[in-house]
Structures are given as structure tokens and as C-alpha cells.
Coordinates of C-alpha atoms in Angstrom, one line a residue:
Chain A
X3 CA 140.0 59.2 47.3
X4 CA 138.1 57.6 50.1
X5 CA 137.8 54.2 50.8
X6 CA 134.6 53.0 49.7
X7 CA 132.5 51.1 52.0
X8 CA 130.2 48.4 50.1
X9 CA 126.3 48.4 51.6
X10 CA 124.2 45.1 51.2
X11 CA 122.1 44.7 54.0
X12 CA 119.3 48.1 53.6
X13 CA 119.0 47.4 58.2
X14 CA 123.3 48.1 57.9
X15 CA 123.5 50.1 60.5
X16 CA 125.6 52.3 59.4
X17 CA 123.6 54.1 57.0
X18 CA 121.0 54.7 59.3
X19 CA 121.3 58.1 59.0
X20 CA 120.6 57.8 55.8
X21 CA 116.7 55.4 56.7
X22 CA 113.7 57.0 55.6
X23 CA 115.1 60.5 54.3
X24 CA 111.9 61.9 53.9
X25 CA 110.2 61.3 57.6
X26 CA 113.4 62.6 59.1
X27 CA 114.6 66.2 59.7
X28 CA 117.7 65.9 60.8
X29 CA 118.3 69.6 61.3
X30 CA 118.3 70.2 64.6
X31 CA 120.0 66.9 66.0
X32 CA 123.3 67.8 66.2
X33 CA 123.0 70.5 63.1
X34 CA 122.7 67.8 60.8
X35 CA 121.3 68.3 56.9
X36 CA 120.8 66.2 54.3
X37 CA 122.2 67.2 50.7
X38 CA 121.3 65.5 47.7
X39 CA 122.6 64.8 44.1
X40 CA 126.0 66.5 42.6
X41 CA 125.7 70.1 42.6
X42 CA 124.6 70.5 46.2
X43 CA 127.4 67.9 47.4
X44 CA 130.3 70.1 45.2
X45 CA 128.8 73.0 47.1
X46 CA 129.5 71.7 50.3
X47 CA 132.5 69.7 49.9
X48 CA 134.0 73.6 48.3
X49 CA 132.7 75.5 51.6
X50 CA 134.5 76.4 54.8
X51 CA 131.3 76.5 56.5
X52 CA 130.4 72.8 56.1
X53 CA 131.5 69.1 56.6
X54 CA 130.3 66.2 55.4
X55 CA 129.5 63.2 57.4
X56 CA 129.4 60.5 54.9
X57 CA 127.9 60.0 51.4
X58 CA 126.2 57.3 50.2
X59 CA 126.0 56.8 46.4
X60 CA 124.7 54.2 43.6
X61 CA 127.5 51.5 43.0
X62 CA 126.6 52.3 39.1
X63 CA 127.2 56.3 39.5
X64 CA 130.9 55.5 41.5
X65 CA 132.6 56.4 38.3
X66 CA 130.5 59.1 36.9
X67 CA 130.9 60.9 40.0
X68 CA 134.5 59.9 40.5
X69 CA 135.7 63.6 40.2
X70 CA 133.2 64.9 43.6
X71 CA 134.4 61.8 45.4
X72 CA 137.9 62.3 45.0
X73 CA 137.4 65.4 46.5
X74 CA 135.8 64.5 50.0
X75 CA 138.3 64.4 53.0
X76 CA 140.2 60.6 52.7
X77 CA 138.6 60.3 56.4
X78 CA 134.5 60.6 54.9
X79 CA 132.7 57.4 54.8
X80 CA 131.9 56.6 51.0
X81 CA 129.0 53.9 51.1
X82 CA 127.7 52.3 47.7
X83 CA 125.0 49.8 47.3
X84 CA 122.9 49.3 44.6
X85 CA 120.2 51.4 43.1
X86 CA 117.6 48.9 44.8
X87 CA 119.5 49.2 48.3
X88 CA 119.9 52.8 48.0
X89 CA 116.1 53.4 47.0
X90 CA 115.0 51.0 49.9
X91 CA 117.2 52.9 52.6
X92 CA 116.3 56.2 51.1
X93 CA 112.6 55.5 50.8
X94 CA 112.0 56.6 47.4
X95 CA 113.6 55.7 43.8
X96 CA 116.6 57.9 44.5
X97 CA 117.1 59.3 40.9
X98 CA 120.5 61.0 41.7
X99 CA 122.0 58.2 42.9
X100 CA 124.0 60.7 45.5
X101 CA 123.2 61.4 49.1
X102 CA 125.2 63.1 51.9
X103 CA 124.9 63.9 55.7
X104 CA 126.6 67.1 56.5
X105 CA 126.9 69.5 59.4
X106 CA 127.2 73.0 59.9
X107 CA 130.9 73.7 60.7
X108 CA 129.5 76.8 62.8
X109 CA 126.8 78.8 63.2
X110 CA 127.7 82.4 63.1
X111 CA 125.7 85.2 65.1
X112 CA 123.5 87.7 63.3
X113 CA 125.5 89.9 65.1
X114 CA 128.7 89.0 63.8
X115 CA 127.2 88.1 60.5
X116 CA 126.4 91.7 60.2
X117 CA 129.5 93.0 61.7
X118 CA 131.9 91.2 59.2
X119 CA 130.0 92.7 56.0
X120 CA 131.6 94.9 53.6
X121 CA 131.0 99.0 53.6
X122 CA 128.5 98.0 50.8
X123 CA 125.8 95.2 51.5
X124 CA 122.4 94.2 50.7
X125 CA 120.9 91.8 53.0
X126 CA 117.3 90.2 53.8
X127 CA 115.6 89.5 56.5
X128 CA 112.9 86.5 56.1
X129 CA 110.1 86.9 59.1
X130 CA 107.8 83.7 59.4
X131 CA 109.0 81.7 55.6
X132 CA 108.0 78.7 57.0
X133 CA 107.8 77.2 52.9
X134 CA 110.9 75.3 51.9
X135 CA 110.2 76.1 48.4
X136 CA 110.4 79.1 49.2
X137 CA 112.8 79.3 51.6
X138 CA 115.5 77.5 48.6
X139 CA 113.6 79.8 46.3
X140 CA 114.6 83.4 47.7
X141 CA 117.8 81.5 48.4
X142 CA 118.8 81.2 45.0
X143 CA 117.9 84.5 44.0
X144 CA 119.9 86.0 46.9
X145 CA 122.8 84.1 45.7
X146 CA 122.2 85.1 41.9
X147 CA 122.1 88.5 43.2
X148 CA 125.4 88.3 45.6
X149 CA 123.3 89.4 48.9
X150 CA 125.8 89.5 52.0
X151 CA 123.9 87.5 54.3
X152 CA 120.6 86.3 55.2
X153 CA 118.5 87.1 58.6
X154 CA 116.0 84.9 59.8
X155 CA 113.3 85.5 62.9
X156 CA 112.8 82.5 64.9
X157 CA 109.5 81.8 63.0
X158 CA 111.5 80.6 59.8
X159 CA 111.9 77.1 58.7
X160 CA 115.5 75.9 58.9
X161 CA 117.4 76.3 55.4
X162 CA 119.6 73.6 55.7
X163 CA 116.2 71.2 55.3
X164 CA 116.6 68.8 52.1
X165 CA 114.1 70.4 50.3
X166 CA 115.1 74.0 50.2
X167 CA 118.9 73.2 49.4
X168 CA 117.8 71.3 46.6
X169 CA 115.0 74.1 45.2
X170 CA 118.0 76.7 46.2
X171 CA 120.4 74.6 43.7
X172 CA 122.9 74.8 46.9
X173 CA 122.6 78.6 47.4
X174 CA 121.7 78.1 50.9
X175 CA 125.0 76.7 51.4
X176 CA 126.5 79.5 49.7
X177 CA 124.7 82.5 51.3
X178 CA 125.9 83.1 54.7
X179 CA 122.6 82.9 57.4
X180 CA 121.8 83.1 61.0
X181 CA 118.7 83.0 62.7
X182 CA 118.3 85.1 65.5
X183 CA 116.0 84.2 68.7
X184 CA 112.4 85.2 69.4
X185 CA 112.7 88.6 71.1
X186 CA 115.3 89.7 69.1
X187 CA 114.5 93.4 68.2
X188 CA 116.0 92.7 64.2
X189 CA 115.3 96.6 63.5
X190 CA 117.6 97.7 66.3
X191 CA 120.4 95.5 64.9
X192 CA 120.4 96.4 61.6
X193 CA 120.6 99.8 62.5
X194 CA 123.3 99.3 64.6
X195 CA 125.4 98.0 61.7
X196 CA 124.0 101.0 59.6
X197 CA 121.3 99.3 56.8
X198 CA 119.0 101.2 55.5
X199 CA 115.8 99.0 56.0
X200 CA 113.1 98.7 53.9
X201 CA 110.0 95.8 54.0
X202 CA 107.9 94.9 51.2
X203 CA 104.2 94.8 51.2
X204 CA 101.6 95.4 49.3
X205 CA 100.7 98.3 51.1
X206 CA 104.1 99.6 51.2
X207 CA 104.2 103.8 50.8
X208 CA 106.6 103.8 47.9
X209 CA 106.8 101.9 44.5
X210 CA 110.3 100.0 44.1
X211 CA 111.6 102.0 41.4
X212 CA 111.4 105.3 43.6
X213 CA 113.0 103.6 46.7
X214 CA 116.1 105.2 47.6
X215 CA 119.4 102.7 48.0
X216 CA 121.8 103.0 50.4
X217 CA 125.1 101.5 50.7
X218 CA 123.8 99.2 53.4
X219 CA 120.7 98.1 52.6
X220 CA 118.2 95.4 54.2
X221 CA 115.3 94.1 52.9
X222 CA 112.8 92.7 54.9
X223 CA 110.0 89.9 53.6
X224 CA 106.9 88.0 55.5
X225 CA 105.2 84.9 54.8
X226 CA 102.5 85.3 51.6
X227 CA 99.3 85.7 53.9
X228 CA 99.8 87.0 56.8
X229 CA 102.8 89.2 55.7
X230 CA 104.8 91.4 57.6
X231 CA 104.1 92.5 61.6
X232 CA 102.4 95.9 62.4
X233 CA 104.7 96.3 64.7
X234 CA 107.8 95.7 61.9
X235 CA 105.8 97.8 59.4
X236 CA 105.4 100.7 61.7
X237 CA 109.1 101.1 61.8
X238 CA 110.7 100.7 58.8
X239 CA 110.5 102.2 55.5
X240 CA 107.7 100.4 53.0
X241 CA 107.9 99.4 49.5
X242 CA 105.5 97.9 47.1
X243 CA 105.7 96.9 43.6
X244 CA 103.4 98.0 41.1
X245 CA 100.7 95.4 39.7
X246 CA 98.5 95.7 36.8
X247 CA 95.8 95.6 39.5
X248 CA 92.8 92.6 40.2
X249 CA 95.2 89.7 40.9
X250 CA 98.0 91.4 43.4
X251 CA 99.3 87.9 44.1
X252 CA 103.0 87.3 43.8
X253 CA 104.9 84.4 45.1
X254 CA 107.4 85.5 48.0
X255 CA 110.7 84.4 46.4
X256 CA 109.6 86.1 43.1
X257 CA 109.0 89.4 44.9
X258 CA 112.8 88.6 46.7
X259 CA 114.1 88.6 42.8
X260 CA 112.5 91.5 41.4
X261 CA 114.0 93.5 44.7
X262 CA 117.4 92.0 44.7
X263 CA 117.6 92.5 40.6
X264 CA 116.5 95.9 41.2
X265 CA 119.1 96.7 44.0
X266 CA 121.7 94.7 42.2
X267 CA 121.2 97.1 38.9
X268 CA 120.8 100.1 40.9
X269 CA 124.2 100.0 42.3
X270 CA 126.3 99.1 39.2
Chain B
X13 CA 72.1 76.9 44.2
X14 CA 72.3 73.3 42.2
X15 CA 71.1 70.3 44.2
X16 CA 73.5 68.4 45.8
X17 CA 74.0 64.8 45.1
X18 CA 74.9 62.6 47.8
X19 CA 77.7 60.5 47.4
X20 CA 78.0 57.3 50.1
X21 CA 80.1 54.8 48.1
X22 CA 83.3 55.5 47.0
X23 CA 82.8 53.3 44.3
X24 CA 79.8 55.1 42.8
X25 CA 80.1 55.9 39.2
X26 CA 78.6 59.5 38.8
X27 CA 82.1 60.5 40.3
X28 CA 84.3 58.2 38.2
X29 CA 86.1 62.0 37.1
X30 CA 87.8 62.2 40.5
X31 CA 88.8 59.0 41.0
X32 CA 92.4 58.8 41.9
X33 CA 93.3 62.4 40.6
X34 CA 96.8 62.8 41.4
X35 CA 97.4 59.7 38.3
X36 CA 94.8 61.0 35.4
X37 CA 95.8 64.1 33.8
X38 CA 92.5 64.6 32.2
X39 CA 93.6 67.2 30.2
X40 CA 93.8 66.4 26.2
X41 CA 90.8 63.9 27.2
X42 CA 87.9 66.4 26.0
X43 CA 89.6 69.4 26.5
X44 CA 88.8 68.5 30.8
X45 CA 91.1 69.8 33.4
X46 CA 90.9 69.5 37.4
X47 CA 90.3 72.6 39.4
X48 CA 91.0 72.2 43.4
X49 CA 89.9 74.5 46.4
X50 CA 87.9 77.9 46.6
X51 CA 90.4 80.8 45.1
X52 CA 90.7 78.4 41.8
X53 CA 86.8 77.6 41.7
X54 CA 85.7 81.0 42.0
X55 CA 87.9 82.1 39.1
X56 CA 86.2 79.3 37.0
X57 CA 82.7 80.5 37.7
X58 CA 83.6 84.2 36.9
X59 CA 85.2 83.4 33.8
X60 CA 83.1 83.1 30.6
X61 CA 86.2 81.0 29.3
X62 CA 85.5 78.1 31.0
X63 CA 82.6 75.9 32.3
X64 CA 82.4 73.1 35.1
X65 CA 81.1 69.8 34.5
X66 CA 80.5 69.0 38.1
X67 CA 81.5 69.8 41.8
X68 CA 82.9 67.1 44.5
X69 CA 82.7 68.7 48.2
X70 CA 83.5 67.2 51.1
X71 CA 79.9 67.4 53.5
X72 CA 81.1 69.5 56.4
X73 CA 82.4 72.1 54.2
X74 CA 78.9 72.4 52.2
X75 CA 78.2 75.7 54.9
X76 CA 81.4 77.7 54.6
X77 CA 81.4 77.2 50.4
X78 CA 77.7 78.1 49.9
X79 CA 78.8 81.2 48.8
X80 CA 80.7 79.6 45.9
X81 CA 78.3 77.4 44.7
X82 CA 75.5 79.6 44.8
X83 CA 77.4 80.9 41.8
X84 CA 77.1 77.8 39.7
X85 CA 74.6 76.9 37.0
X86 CA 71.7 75.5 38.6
X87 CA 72.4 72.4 36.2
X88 CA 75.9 71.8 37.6
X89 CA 75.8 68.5 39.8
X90 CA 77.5 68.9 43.0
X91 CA 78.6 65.7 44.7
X92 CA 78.6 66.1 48.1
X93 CA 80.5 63.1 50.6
X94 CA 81.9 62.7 53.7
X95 CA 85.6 64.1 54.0
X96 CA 86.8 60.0 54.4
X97 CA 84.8 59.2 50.7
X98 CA 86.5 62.4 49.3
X99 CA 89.7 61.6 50.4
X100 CA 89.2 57.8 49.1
X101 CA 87.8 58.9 45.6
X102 CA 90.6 61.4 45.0
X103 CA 93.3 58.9 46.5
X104 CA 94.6 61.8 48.8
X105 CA 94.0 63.8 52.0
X106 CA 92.4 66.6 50.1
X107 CA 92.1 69.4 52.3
X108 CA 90.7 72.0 50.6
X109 CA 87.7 69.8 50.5
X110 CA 86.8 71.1 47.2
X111 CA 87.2 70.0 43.8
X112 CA 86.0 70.6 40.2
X113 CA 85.8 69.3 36.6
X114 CA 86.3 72.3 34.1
X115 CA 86.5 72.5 30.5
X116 CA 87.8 75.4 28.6
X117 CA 85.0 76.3 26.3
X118 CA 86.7 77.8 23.4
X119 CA 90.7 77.4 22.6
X120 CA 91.4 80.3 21.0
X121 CA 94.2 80.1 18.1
X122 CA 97.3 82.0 18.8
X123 CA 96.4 84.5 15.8
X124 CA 92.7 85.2 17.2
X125 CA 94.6 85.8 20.7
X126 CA 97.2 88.5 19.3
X127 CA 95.1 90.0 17.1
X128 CA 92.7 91.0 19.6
X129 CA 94.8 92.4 21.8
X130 CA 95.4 96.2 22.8
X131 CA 97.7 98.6 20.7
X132 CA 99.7 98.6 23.7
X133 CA 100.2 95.2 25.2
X134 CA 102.8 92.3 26.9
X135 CA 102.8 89.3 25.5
X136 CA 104.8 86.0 27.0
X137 CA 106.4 83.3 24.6
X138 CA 106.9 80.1 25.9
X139 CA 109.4 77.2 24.5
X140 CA 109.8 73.9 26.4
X141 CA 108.3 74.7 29.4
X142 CA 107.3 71.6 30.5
X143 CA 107.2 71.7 34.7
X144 CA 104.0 72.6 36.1
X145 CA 105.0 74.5 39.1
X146 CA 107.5 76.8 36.7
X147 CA 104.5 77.2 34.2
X148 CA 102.3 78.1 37.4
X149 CA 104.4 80.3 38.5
X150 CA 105.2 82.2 34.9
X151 CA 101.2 82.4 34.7
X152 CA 101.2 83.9 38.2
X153 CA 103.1 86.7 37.1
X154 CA 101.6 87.4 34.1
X155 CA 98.4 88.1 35.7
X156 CA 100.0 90.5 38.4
X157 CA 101.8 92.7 35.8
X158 CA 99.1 92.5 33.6
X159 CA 99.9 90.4 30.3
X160 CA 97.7 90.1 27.6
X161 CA 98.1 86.6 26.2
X162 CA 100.7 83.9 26.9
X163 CA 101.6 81.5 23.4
X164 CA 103.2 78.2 23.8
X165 CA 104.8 76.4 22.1
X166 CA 104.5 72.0 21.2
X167 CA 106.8 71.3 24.0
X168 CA 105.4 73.2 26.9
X169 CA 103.6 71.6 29.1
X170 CA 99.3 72.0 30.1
X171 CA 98.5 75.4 31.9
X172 CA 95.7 73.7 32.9
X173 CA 97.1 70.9 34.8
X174 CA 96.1 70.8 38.4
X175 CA 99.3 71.4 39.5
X176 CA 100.0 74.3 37.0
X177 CA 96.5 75.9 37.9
X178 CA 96.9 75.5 41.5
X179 CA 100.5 77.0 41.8
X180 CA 99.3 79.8 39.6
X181 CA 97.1 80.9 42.0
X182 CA 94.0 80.0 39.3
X183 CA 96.4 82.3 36.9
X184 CA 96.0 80.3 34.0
X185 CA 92.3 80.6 34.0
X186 CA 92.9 84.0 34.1
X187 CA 95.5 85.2 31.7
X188 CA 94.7 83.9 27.6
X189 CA 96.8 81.3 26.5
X190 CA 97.1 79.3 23.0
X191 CA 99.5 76.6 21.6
X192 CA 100.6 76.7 18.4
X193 CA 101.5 73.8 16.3
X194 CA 105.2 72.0 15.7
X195 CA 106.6 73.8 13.1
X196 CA 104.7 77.0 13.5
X197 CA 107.1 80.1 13.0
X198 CA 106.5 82.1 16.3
X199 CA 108.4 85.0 15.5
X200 CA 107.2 85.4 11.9
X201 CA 103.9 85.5 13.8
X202 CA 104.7 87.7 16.5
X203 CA 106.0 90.6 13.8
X204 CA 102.8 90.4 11.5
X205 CA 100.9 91.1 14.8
X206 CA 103.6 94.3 15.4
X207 CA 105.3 92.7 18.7
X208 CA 109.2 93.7 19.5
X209 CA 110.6 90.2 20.5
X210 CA 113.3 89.8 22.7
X211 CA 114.9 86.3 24.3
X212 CA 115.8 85.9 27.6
X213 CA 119.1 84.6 28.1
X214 CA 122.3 84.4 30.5
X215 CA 124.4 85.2 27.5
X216 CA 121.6 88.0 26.0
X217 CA 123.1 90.9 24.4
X218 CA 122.0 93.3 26.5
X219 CA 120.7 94.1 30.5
X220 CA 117.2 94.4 31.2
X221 CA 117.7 97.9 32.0
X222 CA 118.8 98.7 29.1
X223 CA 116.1 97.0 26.8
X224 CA 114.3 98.7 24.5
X225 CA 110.3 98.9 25.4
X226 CA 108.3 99.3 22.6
X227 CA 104.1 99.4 22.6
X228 CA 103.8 95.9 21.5
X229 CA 106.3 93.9 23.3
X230 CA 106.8 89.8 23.4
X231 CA 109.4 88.2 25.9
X232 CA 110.6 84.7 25.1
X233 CA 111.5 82.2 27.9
X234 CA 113.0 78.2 27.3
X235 CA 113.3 76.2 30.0
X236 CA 115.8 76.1 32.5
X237 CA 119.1 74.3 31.1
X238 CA 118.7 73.7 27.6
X239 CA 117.5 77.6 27.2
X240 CA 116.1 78.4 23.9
X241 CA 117.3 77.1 21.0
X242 CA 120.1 78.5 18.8
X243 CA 117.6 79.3 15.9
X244 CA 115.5 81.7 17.8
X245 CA 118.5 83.6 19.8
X246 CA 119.7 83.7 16.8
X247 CA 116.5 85.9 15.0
X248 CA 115.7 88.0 18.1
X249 CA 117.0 90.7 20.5
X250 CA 118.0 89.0 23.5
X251 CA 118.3 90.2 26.9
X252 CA 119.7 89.0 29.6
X253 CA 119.8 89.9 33.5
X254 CA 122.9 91.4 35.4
X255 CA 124.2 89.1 37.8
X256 CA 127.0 89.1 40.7
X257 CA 128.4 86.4 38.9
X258 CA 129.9 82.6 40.5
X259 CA 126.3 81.6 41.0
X260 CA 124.2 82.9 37.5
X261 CA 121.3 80.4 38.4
X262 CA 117.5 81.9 37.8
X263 CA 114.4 79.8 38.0
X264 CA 112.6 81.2 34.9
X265 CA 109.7 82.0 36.7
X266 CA 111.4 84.1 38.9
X267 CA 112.9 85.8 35.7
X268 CA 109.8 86.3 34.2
X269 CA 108.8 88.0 37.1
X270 CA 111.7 90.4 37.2
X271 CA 110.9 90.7 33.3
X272 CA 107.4 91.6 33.7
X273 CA 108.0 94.4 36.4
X274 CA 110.6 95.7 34.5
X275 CA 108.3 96.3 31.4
X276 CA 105.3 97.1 33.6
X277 CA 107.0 99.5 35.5
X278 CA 108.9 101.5 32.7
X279 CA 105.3 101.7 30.9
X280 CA 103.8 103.8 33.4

């Protein structure tokens, strides 16, 4: 069990990391993310791929959440303050009484993402999700739906923000993810590692129950709106799902769980 | 195209209905609910469900939304103010620059809904769905795989709460809904009108896949966590969704979405 460092002062500095949660992305400096409330803490404290920095938790929730502190490294930083000091360094009423700073442990290429795969794979690829709900929301379902690993283009928001970990119920800790840089030709990369690719859009050539699964198969998504690129379109293989026809308007992350369940079923 | 009312003073009573929106939920007062931005507005006007009590629009935008509200009665008042008086009537930055009072001009009961439906038709059942952007979201889907009436039970939540309305895409103006009283018995219902129920659930009897369709077919969702209760699982056929297992964690609108393919496509 950690020591537990008592917080009365809200301007401590040492939970500045913790000021203002909600004006700060911390992604970015230093790989930082913030995680928030039990589940997504036991999700990183139970991955290789993450470390936490410190937690800081409601004096009143130390022994509720005795078990997830006692597993944290003896070396994290526990801070407790009360549910009014917590609130007032958080910057809202922080119902969950449990905040952590974490890191990425590393940041694996797409390349070697892809490359460490099994024989048989699903994947996504997510071009321009720039909406943390949805971002945590396709997230989830690749998790529910055991996809390999998760391919972003350089116009994707970063999953590691607060939001989508919590809307992802930790999945985005649990998937394995890389974003690649602008330029990237993703196409050419997937087929080097042999997937079958195959983008959704509402113009796509086939329906989803006639699309044929491979062993290695990647499924590429755009933003609601502006969708998918020409360019992208053009060169893979197109799917669409079948609508009853006057409102074709389905959410992104919904559209990611009836592929994914599909695929999933399809290769039991 | 009505005449528009100019609105200077925030404070001006003719707009008392939009007065710090995000805190009233006008619905249950009058049947009244909030409708926000063009795609939801337009769906108002074409439905003959639903009627509008009055317009607010921000001045600037009067040009680009002629086209909308030279749909509207000529007797519906349109407020027009600058974007500043919007923004302080409605206690946020509204954006859209468009917002509506509506009133659903007849609530069907949920025995009028069903039996007016199709020989061949989807119906959703809903129990304890009480968050807006799930209930949005369900609604969404229903009107892209075509659904024919949605029944709720006493512990969901308004479809036609802003939120709910504007996550559904203006869904729930769309697809008919009704909400039956405690007590009602929903299945007893759903047989006399002919429908084959089956439950969603993790620990359902049977995959989707291998679910019976039948011409008349009603899905039931509960709410994420508590699920339905023990009563209904324990009168219907229940389904549930193949999963890869360690992470079994759907949001039920996504599941409803998989659901709804599912049955739209396999009735084709």
C-alpha cells in the first residue's frame, strides 16, 4: 500500500497536475492522460502499457477503494483531501471521488503494431474522429469485439483524453493504438501486413452482410459529415449498411459495432 | 413567412420560454419540449405530429434560415435578436442560432400505436432508460432501420428532451413513441397485438444470429447495469450478443443498433 499523502491547501502544489482538469489536456506534455473513477484506474494499474503518476482520491472513499490502492506501485503518490478540496482542485463536484495522472509506458509504431498481430486480426482504422465520444465510443465496441489494434490518421483526436477513456469504460486503455503521421500512405501498410481492407460509407458498393472476410481484415471509418477521402475510397473495397431509407443517419461508433459484431460472428 | 418580432431586451417577456434553457425541462409542463438548430426544426415543420409555439433566431442568421421558416404557419411568432441577447436568454453560447418551442399535438396510447401498425413491423421496448443521449441514440437507430413504434415504459426518460431530440438527430420526432403506465403489462400487450418479444441480454439464451425473426417482432432493452428485470427475462426469449469475452461492455444504443440491422437486414 502506498503512503498516503494528506492535501489541505487546494494551491498545494503538488497536485497541480491535478488544477482545473477540465481546461487542461494533458496529452501531449510528456504523454500524460488523465483517468478517472475506479474502473478506468483498475485498467491502468492491470496494463503493461501504462503507469500511473499519482492518484488523488476523496479522504471519505480511502477505504471503499482500499482494494485499487493497494495495488498501485508502493512508490505512486496517494493524495486525499476532502470532497470540498478535491472538487475545488478538480474544478467540478468530482462525483467519483478518484483521479489519476498516468502516462503512456510506450507508444508502439503502426508498423510494429501491425507486425506483432496474430494470423487472424480485425483492425480499424479511424480517419479524422476528432469526437471524444466517439472516439471512447468505437473504443468500447472494438474492445467488446476483441479488435487487434486500432489505427489512427494524424487528423484524430488523441484517445487517451479524459473524456473518451471514460465514454470507452477504459477500452482505450485496453485496445492497443498508434497514430500514424500525416503522409502516411495507411493503404500501403495494411497491405503490407496482408488485411483485407474495406471502408464504410454510405455509398459503399456492397451491403455488409455480402462482404467477404478475410483472415486479416481492416476496417476503415471517417468522421460523420465529411466521411471518408476520395482518394481512400478509390482504393479500397466499400461497404454500406442497409437503412430502411429517408433518415440514413447513423452515429460513427454505432456503425463501428454493427461491423465489428458482424465480423466477430462471421468468424466463429 | 411569419413576421418577425424583434427582440432587444433580454428581459422581455414574450420569450420567457427560452429563458435559461439548459435548467427547465419544459417537458410534462403542457406537453412543451425544446427543439434546437435547423435539421431538428425542419423535422418539426414536416411532421403533422407536432406544432411550434414560437421561433427564437439569432438576427444574422434570419438570411441563411429563410428557407426554414418560410415553412412555418404564418401565425407562428418568430423572435428575432441579436446573437449576444440569444445567447443571454438561453444562458448559453447557442450556436446553432436557432431554437423552437414544440408541442406534440396528440400522444398516442401504446394500444393506438401497435395496432396501427403494418402486418410486418419492428417494434422497440424500452425499460429504465433514463439518459438522454442513450435514448437519442436508440431513437437514432430506429429511424435508420426503419422501426415502427418505440413503447416506454414509467422509468424511461423524455424522448423529447432537448438533449434526447438533439442527439437523435430530430429521431424522436420522427419515429412514434408512447409510454405506458406503472403497472401496465407490456408483454401481455405486445402478444394481443401478435409481436414475438425477445430481451436483450449479456446472459440471453441465444446469439443474435441465431434469433428467430418473425413478421411482427418486439426487442426489449433495460438500461445499462441493472438490465431488465428478472420478471420480464424471465417471460420472454432473450438474446444476447457474441462477445470476445474479458471486456462484455455494450452501450445499449450501440446494441440496439446491431439489433436493428440484424432484423432489418435478415427481412429483406
Amino acid at each position: 500500500m502506498p503512503v498516503i499523502i494528506t492535501i489541505d491547501d487546494v494551491a498545494d502544489p503538488r497536485i497541480e497536475a491535478y488544477r482545473d482538469i477540465r481546461e487542461r489536456d494533458l496529452v501531449g506534455r510528456q504523454g500524460c492522460f488523465v483517468a478517472e473513477g475506479r474502473v478506468v484506474i483498475e485498467k491502468v494499474v492491470s496494463s503493461a502499457d501504462f503507469r500511473l503518476n499519482s492518484v488523488l482520491v476523496a479522504a471519505h472513499r480511502l477505504e471503499s477503494l482500499a482494494d485499487v490502492l493497494g495495488r498501485l506501485d508502493v512508490d505512486t503518490p496517494v493524495f486525499a483531501a476532502s470532497q470540498a478540496v478535491v472538487d475545488a482542485i478538480a474544478g467540478f463536484a468530482l462525483h467519483r471521488g478518484l483521479l489519476a495522472i498516468g502516462r503512456r509506458a510506450d507508444a508502439p509504431s503502426a508498423e510494429a503494431l501491425l507486425g506483432g498481430l496474430p494470423a487472424r486480426a480485425d483492425i480499424l482504422v479511424l480517419s479524422g474522429i476528432a469526437n471524444h465520444d466517439n472516439m471512447g465510443g468505437i473504443f468500447r465496441n472494438a474492445a467488446a469485439f476483441g479488435v487487434g489494434a486500432v489505427i489512427l490518421d494524424s487528423d484524430c483526436c488523441d484517445p487517451l483524453y479524459r473524456k473518451a477513456i471514460r465514454v470507452s469504460v477504459g477500452a482505450t486503455l485496453l485496445v492497443p493504438f498508434a497514430q500514424v503521421d500525416r503522409g502516411t500512405d495507411i493503404l500501403d501498410l495494411l497491405d503490407c501486413h496482408g488485411f483485407a481492407t474495406v471502408a464504410l460509407s454510405p455509398r459503399g458498393e456492397r451491403e455488409l452482410q455480402h462482404m467477404a472476410v478475410a483472415d486479416r481484415n481492416a476496417v476503415l471509418f471517417g468522421a460523420e459529415g465529411p466521411g471518408l477521402s476520395p482518394e481512400l475510397m478509390g482504393r479500397a473495397h466499400t461497404v454500406r449498411l442497409s437503412m430502411a431509407g429517408g433518415f440514413d443517419s447513423l452515429n460513427v461508433a454505432t456503425t463501428s459495432g454493427i461491423v465489428l459484431h458482424h465480423l466477430f460472428a462471421a468468424s466463429r
